Short mmCIF file of C-alpha atoms in Angstrom, two decimals:
data_model
loop_
_atom_site.label_atom_id
_atom_site.label_comp_id
_atom_site.label_asym_id
_atom_site.label_seq_id
_atom_site.Cartn_x
_atom_site.Cartn_y
_atom_site.Cartn_z
CA UNK F 1 13.72 -4.32 3.40
CA UNK F 2 12.63 -2.99 6.76
CA UNK F 3 15.71 -1.93 8.77
CA UNK F 4 14.16 -2.81 12.13
CA UNK F 5 13.39 -6.33 10.90
CA UNK F 6 16.00 -7.51 8.40
CA UNK F 7 18.77 -4.93 8.07
CA UNK F 8 21.43 -7.67 8.21
CA UNK F 9 20.20 -8.97 4.85
CA UNK F 10 21.67 -5.86 3.19
CA UNK F 11 25.13 -7.34 3.65
CA UNK F 12 24.11 -10.42 1.64
CA UNK F 13 22.55 -8.55 -1.27
CA UNK F 14 23.97 -6.81 -4.33
CA UNK F 15 21.88 -4.50 -6.48
CA UNK F 16 18.59 -2.75 -5.93
CA UNK F 17 16.89 -3.15 -2.56
CA UNK F 18 13.15 -2.58 -2.29
CA UNK F 19 11.09 -1.69 0.70
CA UNK F 20 7.32 -1.89 1.27
CA UNK F 21 5.13 1.20 1.27
CA UNK F 22 4.54 3.10 4.50
CA UNK F 23 1.37 1.20 5.40
CA UNK F 24 2.95 -2.24 5.01
CA UNK F 25 6.16 -1.25 6.81
CA UNK F 26 4.28 -0.01 9.85
CA UNK F 27 2.01 -3.07 9.93
CA UNK F 28 4.97 -5.42 9.67
CA UNK F 29 6.60 -3.81 12.70
CA UNK F 30 3.71 -5.24 14.74
CA UNK F 31 3.25 -8.46 12.76
CA UNK F 32 6.89 -9.59 12.69
CA UNK F 33 7.10 -10.31 16.44
CA UNK F 34 3.91 -12.36 16.13
CA UNK F 35 5.50 -14.29 13.25
CA UNK F 36 8.56 -14.97 15.40
CA UNK F 37 6.44 -16.16 18.34
CA UNK F 38 3.86 -18.20 16.44
CA UNK F 39 5.49 -18.85 13.02
CA UNK F 40 2.72 -17.20 11.01
CA UNK F 41 3.00 -18.16 7.37
CA UNK F 42 0.76 -15.44 5.94
CA UNK F 43 -2.06 -13.00 6.41
CA UNK F 44 -4.35 -10.79 4.34
CA UNK F 45 -4.65 -7.03 4.65
CA UNK F 46 -6.11 -4.12 2.72
CA UNK F 47 -5.16 -0.45 2.76
CA UNK F 48 -6.89 2.47 1.14
CA UNK F 49 -4.84 5.41 -0.04
CA UNK F 50 -6.02 8.96 -0.75
CA UNK F 51 -6.65 9.89 -4.37
CA UNK F 52 -4.68 13.09 -3.75
CA UNK F 53 -1.49 11.04 -3.91
CA UNK F 54 -2.10 10.70 -7.66
CA UNK F 55 -2.22 14.45 -8.23
CA UNK F 56 -4.67 17.18 -9.18
CA UNK F 57 -5.92 15.40 -12.31
CA UNK F 58 -6.96 12.41 -10.22
CA UNK F 59 -8.87 14.64 -7.79
CA UNK F 60 -10.78 16.23 -10.67
CA UNK F 61 -11.47 12.79 -12.12
CA UNK F 62 -12.84 11.56 -8.77
CA UNK F 63 -15.15 14.59 -8.57
CA UNK F 64 -16.41 13.80 -12.09
CA UNK F 65 -16.90 10.14 -11.17
CA UNK F 66 -18.92 11.05 -8.09
CA UNK F 67 -21.12 13.37 -10.15
CA UNK F 68 -21.60 10.66 -12.80
CA UNK F 69 -22.54 8.15 -10.10
CA UNK F 70 -25.09 10.55 -8.60
CA UNK F 71 -26.59 11.11 -12.05
CA UNK F 72 -26.53 7.36 -12.83
CA UNK F 73 -24.16 7.87 -15.79
CA UNK F 74 -21.15 5.72 -16.71
CA UNK F 75 -17.93 6.70 -14.95
CA UNK F 76 -14.68 7.28 -16.87
CA UNK F 77 -11.32 6.21 -15.49
CA UNK F 78 -8.31 7.80 -17.20
CA UNK F 79 -5.81 8.87 -14.53
#
């Protein structure tokens, strides 16, 4: 649910309401008017989030992965 786009749908729904992450919500604010004007049926997008959002352990793991890459060793992914 994005209030600026479909807030009226809240009245028709019972239960949990989800909303997209910050990147998608901001993008949809620009894309929705294009959909209304040209009836877009879909698009593809990619976003890249900072590892810091996963916490200190993830930052340490990334540092270890970079070092392993530089040394041509296998990288571990645990976090």
